[in-house]
Amino acid sequence: SANTFLEGTKLTAMREKTKDMVYLPAGEYLTGSPEHSGEPDERPQRRTRLNAFYIEKYETTTGDYMKFALRENIHYPEWSRPGGKFNIDTGTDNYYRRLASVLNTCKDCPIVGITAKDAKAYCLSKQRRLPTEAEWEAAARGGSAEAFSFGDNPALAGDYSWNETNSGEKPHPVGQKKPNNYGLYDIHGNAWEWVSDQYDRAYYVYSPTGNPKGPDSGNEQVIRGGSWAFDAVASRSANRASTYKPNDDIGFRCALSESALPA
């Protein structure tokens, strides 16, 4: 029938839009750390209500991101920005040059050296968005109430993450380590990930318990998940960090609200 055909078409379209993503249904998810655990800006711990959303299984790769930057001729990472001081071929600042071989050849490594604005633009080009901080943590936990998606012991992090003890001081191709229980790879380590929230160290004290979107203003943007350059503890699910500028170990992954899909 026509209705069956229409439903099948919608289902096909939805699967195409979310084929590389994990689905988290609407519900309550644990965010933050309990008293006497974690850092002060992670408290109080609470159950946070979230609408249903999807989040990408993998961190955005250098190969995929550079296709976007070259196509749009804008939003280049610092290390390849034409005329930029950090350009690894022509720039005056050698900050990224120690990673030049990785940046030039590892197309499956996470993109780094991009701003939060760059990350937002990339996600928008895919009709997606950056996850909120609460969405990111809900996804990272993988249903766990412990410090990491795999438990409380940072000694086990090497099975799930690239961090300073096993990375060889460089990022690695995405998806090489074990995923969390939701099927997300490199949610701990490899690259920090931009989220959509601005940072306020006291935000958890006054944030809404339903779909928090971060403070209305701030000088820095939240990053989550730790990286190849930090110890395993930095990749705890609840750990919050922030910055206002790109770095050689900050990337991102995109999200998509279920409500943004065809009805």
PDB file of C-alpha atoms in Angstrom, residues 18-247:
ATOM      1  CA  THR A  18      22.008   7.748  11.359  1.00  0.00           C
ATOM      2  CA  LYS A  19      24.012   4.834   9.907  1.00  0.00           C
ATOM      3  CA  ASP A  20      27.218   5.752  11.749  1.00  0.00           C
ATOM      4  CA  MET A  21      25.517   6.713  14.999  1.00  0.00           C
ATOM      5  CA  VAL A  22      24.332   5.226  18.297  1.00  0.00           C
ATOM      6  CA  TYR A  23      20.820   5.878  19.585  1.00  0.00           C
ATOM      7  CA  LEU A  24      20.097   6.945  23.168  1.00  0.00           C
ATOM      8  CA  PRO A  25      16.383   6.925  24.030  1.00  0.00           C
ATOM      9  CA  ALA A  26      14.691   9.641  26.030  1.00  0.00           C
ATOM     10  CA  GLY A  27      15.100   9.125  29.758  1.00  0.00           C
ATOM     11  CA  GLU A  28      17.151   9.932  32.822  1.00  0.00           C
ATOM     12  CA  TYR A  29      20.913   9.591  32.721  1.00  0.00           C
ATOM     13  CA  LEU A  30      23.520   9.932  35.454  1.00  0.00           C
ATOM     14  CA  THR A  31      25.734  13.006  35.212  1.00  0.00           C
ATOM     15  CA  GLY A  32      28.430  14.353  37.516  1.00  0.00           C
ATOM     16  CA  SER A  33      30.393  12.810  40.368  1.00  0.00           C
ATOM     17  CA  PRO A  34      29.344  11.907  43.926  1.00  0.00           C
ATOM     18  CA  GLU A  35      30.613  13.761  46.970  1.00  0.00           C
ATOM     19  CA  HIS A  36      34.293  13.172  47.775  1.00  0.00           C
ATOM     20  CA  SER A  37      34.922  12.006  44.213  1.00  0.00           C
ATOM     21  CA  GLY A  38      36.054  13.779  41.080  1.00  0.00           C
ATOM     22  CA  GLU A  39      36.396  17.560  41.017  1.00  0.00           C
ATOM     23  CA  PRO A  40      34.203  20.300  42.551  1.00  0.00           C
ATOM     24  CA  ASP A  41      32.856  21.397  39.154  1.00  0.00           C
ATOM     25  CA  GLU A  42      31.391  17.893  38.646  1.00  0.00           C
ATOM     26  CA  ARG A  43      29.047  18.164  41.611  1.00  0.00           C
ATOM     27  CA  PRO A  44      26.334  17.657  42.565  1.00  0.00           C
ATOM     28  CA  GLN A  45      25.738  14.332  40.853  1.00  0.00           C
ATOM     29  CA  ARG A  46      22.208  13.947  39.539  1.00  0.00           C
ATOM     30  CA  ARG A  47      19.842  12.157  37.220  1.00  0.00           C
ATOM     31  CA  THR A  48      19.441  14.342  34.135  1.00  0.00           C
ATOM     32  CA  ARG A  49      16.475  14.029  31.785  1.00  0.00           C
ATOM     33  CA  LEU A  50      17.368  14.016  28.105  1.00  0.00           C
ATOM     34  CA  ASN A  51      15.332  13.851  24.941  1.00  0.00           C
ATOM     35  CA  ALA A  52      16.192  11.035  22.555  1.00  0.00           C
ATOM     36  CA  PHE A  53      19.278  11.633  20.407  1.00  0.00           C
ATOM     37  CA  TYR A  54      21.928   9.984  18.289  1.00  0.00           C
ATOM     38  CA  ILE A  55      25.688  10.387  18.625  1.00  0.00           C
ATOM     39  CA  GLU A  56      28.423   9.312  16.239  1.00  0.00           C
ATOM     40  CA  LYS A  57      30.277   6.088  17.006  1.00  0.00           C
ATOM     41  CA  TYR A  58      33.636   7.575  16.090  1.00  0.00           C
ATOM     42  CA  GLU A  59      35.487  10.833  16.516  1.00  0.00           C
ATOM     43  CA  THR A  60      35.506  12.866  13.311  1.00  0.00           C
ATOM     44  CA  THR A  61      38.531  11.850  11.279  1.00  0.00           C
ATOM     45  CA  THR A  62      41.124  14.028   9.591  1.00  0.00           C
ATOM     46  CA  GLY A  63      40.176  12.584   6.210  1.00  0.00           C
ATOM     47  CA  ASP A  64      36.480  13.411   6.535  1.00  0.00           C
ATOM     48  CA  TYR A  65      37.099  16.827   8.033  1.00  0.00           C
ATOM     49  CA  MET A  66      39.614  17.906   5.396  1.00  0.00           C
ATOM     50  CA  LYS A  67      37.188  16.992   2.599  1.00  0.00           C
ATOM     51  CA  PHE A  68      34.774  19.455   4.211  1.00  0.00           C
ATOM     52  CA  ALA A  69      37.396  22.193   4.714  1.00  0.00           C
ATOM     53  CA  LEU A  70      38.696  21.901   1.154  1.00  0.00           C
ATOM     54  CA  ARG A  71      35.194  21.864  -0.313  1.00  0.00           C
ATOM     55  CA  GLU A  72      34.126  24.945   1.637  1.00  0.00           C
ATOM     56  CA  ASN A  73      37.565  26.590   1.469  1.00  0.00           C
ATOM     57  CA  ILE A  74      37.166  27.678   5.075  1.00  0.00           C
ATOM     58  CA  HIS A  75      37.369  26.203   8.590  1.00  0.00           C
ATOM     59  CA  TYR A  76      40.831  24.792   7.995  1.00  0.00           C
ATOM     60  CA  PRO A  77      42.565  23.336  11.058  1.00  0.00           C
ATOM     61  CA  GLU A  78      45.355  25.547  12.356  1.00  0.00           C
ATOM     62  CA  TRP A  79      48.035  23.240  10.997  1.00  0.00           C
ATOM     63  CA  SER A  80      46.831  23.599   7.380  1.00  0.00           C
ATOM     64  CA  ARG A  81      45.344  27.110   7.415  1.00  0.00           C
ATOM     65  CA  PRO A  82      46.635  28.960   4.311  1.00  0.00           C
ATOM     66  CA  GLY A  83      48.988  31.709   5.418  1.00  0.00           C
ATOM     67  CA  GLY A  84      48.555  30.795   9.076  1.00  0.00           C
ATOM     68  CA  LYS A  85      51.449  30.902  11.507  1.00  0.00           C
ATOM     69  CA  PHE A  86      50.823  27.284  12.595  1.00  0.00           C
ATOM     70  CA  ASN A  87      50.782  25.862   9.048  1.00  0.00           C
ATOM     71  CA  ILE A  88      53.111  22.856   9.215  1.00  0.00           C
ATOM     72  CA  ASP A  89      54.636  23.663   5.811  1.00  0.00           C
ATOM     73  CA  THR A  90      54.833  27.445   5.725  1.00  0.00           C
ATOM     74  CA  GLY A  91      54.077  28.776   9.215  1.00  0.00           C
ATOM     75  CA  THR A  92      56.474  30.474  11.611  1.00  0.00           C
ATOM     76  CA  ASP A  93      55.273  28.531  14.672  1.00  0.00           C
ATOM     77  CA  ASN A  94      56.325  24.871  14.825  1.00  0.00           C
ATOM     78  CA  TYR A  95      53.714  23.800  17.404  1.00  0.00           C
ATOM     79  CA  TYR A  96      52.125  21.156  15.145  1.00  0.00           C
ATOM     80  CA  ARG A  97      55.262  20.122  13.232  1.00  0.00           C
ATOM     81  CA  ARG A  98      56.162  17.311  15.616  1.00  0.00           C
ATOM     82  CA  LEU A  99      52.882  15.659  14.523  1.00  0.00           C
ATOM     83  CA  ALA A 100      53.344  16.502  10.836  1.00  0.00           C
ATOM     84  CA  SER A 101      53.653  12.897   9.660  1.00  0.00           C
ATOM     85  CA  VAL A 102      50.458  11.901  11.480  1.00  0.00           C
ATOM     86  CA  LEU A 103      48.530  14.958  10.342  1.00  0.00           C
ATOM     87  CA  ASN A 104      49.579  14.481   6.722  1.00  0.00           C
ATOM     88  CA  THR A 105      49.172  10.729   6.418  1.00  0.00           C
ATOM     89  CA  CYS A 106      46.747   9.378   9.026  1.00  0.00           C
ATOM     90  CA  LYS A 107      43.368  10.098   7.466  1.00  0.00           C
ATOM     91  CA  ASP A 108      41.648   7.852  10.031  1.00  0.00           C
ATOM     92  CA  CYS A 109      43.090   9.708  13.026  1.00  0.00           C
ATOM     93  CA  PRO A 110      40.845  12.190  14.829  1.00  0.00           C
ATOM     94  CA  ILE A 111      40.961  15.712  13.447  1.00  0.00           C
ATOM     95  CA  VAL A 112      42.726  18.132  15.802  1.00  0.00           C
ATOM     96  CA  GLY A 113      43.659  21.793  15.667  1.00  0.00           C
ATOM     97  CA  ILE A 114      40.117  23.014  15.035  1.00  0.00           C
ATOM     98  CA  THR A 115      37.996  25.508  16.967  1.00  0.00           C
ATOM     99  CA  ALA A 116      34.596  24.798  18.470  1.00  0.00           C
ATOM    100  CA  LYS A 117      33.177  27.019  15.725  1.00  0.00           C
ATOM    101  CA  ASP A 118      34.872  24.847  13.095  1.00  0.00           C
ATOM    102  CA  ALA A 119      33.434  21.713  14.694  1.00  0.00           C
ATOM    103  CA  LYS A 120      29.930  23.209  14.742  1.00  0.00           C
ATOM    104  CA  ALA A 121      30.218  24.141  11.071  1.00  0.00           C
ATOM    105  CA  TYR A 122      31.272  20.618  10.123  1.00  0.00           C
ATOM    106  CA  CYS A 123      28.386  19.056  12.027  1.00  0.00           C
ATOM    107  CA  LEU A 124      25.951  21.504  10.443  1.00  0.00           C
ATOM    108  CA  SER A 125      27.227  20.499   7.005  1.00  0.00           C
ATOM    109  CA  LYS A 126      26.041  16.978   7.831  1.00  0.00           C
ATOM    110  CA  GLN A 127      22.723  18.289   9.198  1.00  0.00           C
ATOM    111  CA  ARG A 128      23.956  17.408  12.675  1.00  0.00           C
ATOM    112  CA  ARG A 129      25.213  19.367  15.678  1.00  0.00           C
ATOM    113  CA  LEU A 130      27.647  19.129  18.560  1.00  0.00           C
ATOM    114  CA  PRO A 131      26.316  17.158  21.536  1.00  0.00           C
ATOM    115  CA  THR A 132      25.509  19.008  24.720  1.00  0.00           C
ATOM    116  CA  GLU A 133      27.762  18.325  27.674  1.00  0.00           C
ATOM    117  CA  ALA A 134      25.020  16.264  29.344  1.00  0.00           C
ATOM    118  CA  GLU A 135      24.392  14.236  26.191  1.00  0.00           C
ATOM    119  CA  TRP A 136      28.094  13.571  25.807  1.00  0.00           C
ATOM    120  CA  GLU A 137      28.427  12.298  29.372  1.00  0.00           C
ATOM    121  CA  ALA A 138      25.303  10.148  29.115  1.00  0.00           C
ATOM    122  CA  ALA A 139      26.747   8.554  25.993  1.00  0.00           C
ATOM    123  CA  ALA A 140      30.251   8.213  27.427  1.00  0.00           C
ATOM    124  CA  ARG A 141      29.085   6.414  30.545  1.00  0.00           C
ATOM    125  CA  GLY A 142      27.517   3.651  28.520  1.00  0.00           C
ATOM    126  CA  GLY A 143      25.092   2.995  31.371  1.00  0.00           C
ATOM    127  CA  SER A 144      27.834   2.889  34.006  1.00  0.00           C
ATOM    128  CA  ALA A 145      27.660   4.708  37.341  1.00  0.00           C
ATOM    129  CA  GLU A 146      31.402   4.293  37.814  1.00  0.00           C
ATOM    130  CA  ALA A 147      34.264   6.643  36.960  1.00  0.00           C
ATOM    131  CA  PHE A 148      34.759   5.155  33.495  1.00  0.00           C
ATOM    132  CA  SER A 149      32.425   3.277  31.196  1.00  0.00           C
ATOM    133  CA  PHE A 150      34.484   0.162  32.025  1.00  0.00           C
ATOM    134  CA  GLY A 151      34.584   0.615  35.818  1.00  0.00           C
ATOM    135  CA  ASP A 152      36.575   2.517  38.407  1.00  0.00           C
ATOM    136  CA  ASN A 153      40.068   1.228  37.718  1.00  0.00           C
ATOM    137  CA  PRO A 154      42.154   3.559  35.481  1.00  0.00           C
ATOM    138  CA  ALA A 155      44.660   0.728  35.023  1.00  0.00           C
ATOM    139  CA  LEU A 156      42.160  -0.842  32.598  1.00  0.00           C
ATOM    140  CA  ALA A 157      41.992   2.277  30.440  1.00  0.00           C
ATOM    141  CA  GLY A 158      44.563   0.994  27.960  1.00  0.00           C
ATOM    142  CA  ASP A 159      42.020  -1.445  26.561  1.00  0.00           C
ATOM    143  CA  TYR A 160      39.635   1.411  25.780  1.00  0.00           C
ATOM    144  CA  SER A 161      41.720   4.508  25.228  1.00  0.00           C
ATOM    145  CA  TRP A 162      44.858   6.072  23.847  1.00  0.00           C
ATOM    146  CA  ASN A 163      46.369   8.099  26.664  1.00  0.00           C
ATOM    147  CA  GLU A 164      49.830   9.297  27.661  1.00  0.00           C
ATOM    148  CA  THR A 165      50.937   5.849  28.836  1.00  0.00           C
ATOM    149  CA  ASN A 166      50.331   4.022  25.546  1.00  0.00           C
ATOM    150  CA  SER A 167      49.949   6.620  22.777  1.00  0.00           C
ATOM    151  CA  GLY A 168      53.589   7.227  21.943  1.00  0.00           C
ATOM    152  CA  GLU A 169      52.771  10.957  22.188  1.00  0.00           C
ATOM    153  CA  LYS A 170      50.494  11.036  19.146  1.00  0.00           C
ATOM    154  CA  PRO A 171      46.865  10.397  18.157  1.00  0.00           C
ATOM    155  CA  HIS A 172      45.864   7.085  16.606  1.00  0.00           C
ATOM    156  CA  PRO A 173      43.290   5.899  14.063  1.00  0.00           C
ATOM    157  CA  VAL A 174      39.795   5.879  15.525  1.00  0.00           C
ATOM    158  CA  GLY A 175      38.107   2.621  16.441  1.00  0.00           C
ATOM    159  CA  GLN A 176      41.206   0.593  17.374  1.00  0.00           C
ATOM    160  CA  LYS A 177      40.339   0.252  21.057  1.00  0.00           C
ATOM    161  CA  LYS A 178      37.327  -1.418  22.665  1.00  0.00           C
ATOM    162  CA  PRO A 179      34.025   0.499  22.507  1.00  0.00           C
ATOM    163  CA  ASN A 180      31.935   1.277  25.560  1.00  0.00           C
ATOM    164  CA  ASN A 181      28.683  -0.562  26.248  1.00  0.00           C
ATOM    165  CA  TYR A 182      26.798   1.713  23.844  1.00  0.00           C
ATOM    166  CA  GLY A 183      29.210   0.982  21.002  1.00  0.00           C
ATOM    167  CA  LEU A 184      31.099   4.295  21.112  1.00  0.00           C
ATOM    168  CA  TYR A 185      34.795   4.218  20.288  1.00  0.00           C
ATOM    169  CA  ASP A 186      37.498   6.506  21.712  1.00  0.00           C
ATOM    170  CA  ILE A 187      35.007   8.133  24.052  1.00  0.00           C
ATOM    171  CA  HIS A 188      37.880   7.880  26.534  1.00  0.00           C
ATOM    172  CA  GLY A 189      41.154   9.296  25.237  1.00  0.00           C
ATOM    173  CA  ASN A 190      42.636   9.777  21.753  1.00  0.00           C
ATOM    174  CA  ALA A 191      41.269  13.331  21.412  1.00  0.00           C
ATOM    175  CA  TRP A 192      39.392  15.671  23.704  1.00  0.00           C
ATOM    176  CA  GLU A 193      35.995  16.462  22.207  1.00  0.00           C
ATOM    177  CA  TRP A 194      34.293  19.813  21.850  1.00  0.00           C
ATOM    178  CA  VAL A 195      30.697  19.934  23.082  1.00  0.00           C
ATOM    179  CA  SER A 196      28.190  22.734  22.585  1.00  0.00           C
ATOM    180  CA  ASP A 197      28.194  24.118  26.151  1.00  0.00           C
ATOM    181  CA  GLN A 198      30.148  27.088  27.370  1.00  0.00           C
ATOM    182  CA  TYR A 199      31.968  26.466  30.623  1.00  0.00           C
ATOM    183  CA  ASP A 200      30.951  27.585  34.096  1.00  0.00           C
ATOM    184  CA  ARG A 201      32.624  25.769  36.972  1.00  0.00           C
ATOM    185  CA  ALA A 202      29.468  26.201  39.109  1.00  0.00           C
ATOM    186  CA  TYR A 203      26.989  25.244  36.392  1.00  0.00           C
ATOM    187  CA  TYR A 204      25.972  21.925  37.950  1.00  0.00           C
ATOM    188  CA  VAL A 205      24.740  23.765  41.052  1.00  0.00           C
ATOM    189  CA  TYR A 206      22.039  25.661  39.164  1.00  0.00           C
ATOM    190  CA  SER A 207      21.614  23.818  35.865  1.00  0.00           C
ATOM    191  CA  PRO A 208      18.157  22.496  34.936  1.00  0.00           C
ATOM    192  CA  THR A 209      17.559  18.772  35.416  1.00  0.00           C
ATOM    193  CA  GLY A 210      16.042  18.449  31.952  1.00  0.00           C
ATOM    194  CA  ASN A 211      18.020  18.885  28.730  1.00  0.00           C
ATOM    195  CA  PRO A 212      20.636  21.313  30.115  1.00  0.00           C
ATOM    196  CA  LYS A 213      22.291  23.360  27.391  1.00  0.00           C
ATOM    197  CA  GLY A 214      24.981  25.114  29.425  1.00  0.00           C
ATOM    198  CA  PRO A 215      25.229  28.692  30.695  1.00  0.00           C
ATOM    199  CA  ASP A 216      24.133  31.634  28.543  1.00  0.00           C
ATOM    200  CA  SER A 217      27.652  33.022  28.359  1.00  0.00           C
ATOM    201  CA  GLY A 218      31.241  32.117  29.106  1.00  0.00           C
ATOM    202  CA  ASN A 219      34.816  32.691  28.045  1.00  0.00           C
ATOM    203  CA  GLU A 220      35.619  29.053  27.300  1.00  0.00           C
ATOM    204  CA  GLN A 221      33.984  26.043  25.667  1.00  0.00           C
ATOM    205  CA  VAL A 222      33.708  22.659  27.363  1.00  0.00           C
ATOM    206  CA  ILE A 223      35.844  19.752  26.156  1.00  0.00           C
ATOM    207  CA  ARG A 224      35.374  16.163  27.314  1.00  0.00           C
ATOM    208  CA  GLY A 225      37.021  12.757  27.248  1.00  0.00           C
ATOM    209  CA  GLY A 226      40.753  13.197  27.713  1.00  0.00           C
ATOM    210  CA  SER A 227      43.340  12.593  25.016  1.00  0.00           C
ATOM    211  CA  TRP A 228      46.534  10.899  23.891  1.00  0.00           C
ATOM    212  CA  ALA A 229      48.512  13.572  25.768  1.00  0.00           C
ATOM    213  CA  PHE A 230      46.818  13.194  29.180  1.00  0.00           C
ATOM    214  CA  ASP A 231      46.718  10.479  31.812  1.00  0.00           C
ATOM    215  CA  ALA A 232      43.830   8.028  31.995  1.00  0.00           C
ATOM    216  CA  VAL A 233      42.195   9.855  34.915  1.00  0.00           C
ATOM    217  CA  ALA A 234      41.531  12.830  32.631  1.00  0.00           C
ATOM    218  CA  SER A 235      39.296  10.588  30.526  1.00  0.00           C
ATOM    219  CA  ARG A 236      36.835   9.866  33.336  1.00  0.00           C
ATOM    220  CA  SER A 237      33.235  10.099  32.105  1.00  0.00           C
ATOM    221  CA  ALA A 238      32.410  13.032  34.398  1.00  0.00           C
ATOM    222  CA  ASN A 239      35.648  14.981  34.021  1.00  0.00           C
ATOM    223  CA  ARG A 240      35.125  18.527  32.742  1.00  0.00           C
ATOM    224  CA  ALA A 241      37.741  20.693  31.047  1.00  0.00           C
ATOM    225  CA  SER A 242      37.555  23.831  28.950  1.00  0.00           C
ATOM    226  CA  THR A 243      39.454  26.120  26.611  1.00  0.00           C
ATOM    227  CA  TYR A 244      38.832  28.857  24.081  1.00  0.00           C
ATOM    228  CA  LYS A 245      41.378  27.840  21.459  1.00  0.00           C
ATOM    229  CA  PRO A 246      42.356  24.881  19.259  1.00  0.00           C
ATOM    230  CA  ASN A 247      44.985  22.399  20.349  1.00  0.00           C
TER     231      ASN A 247
END
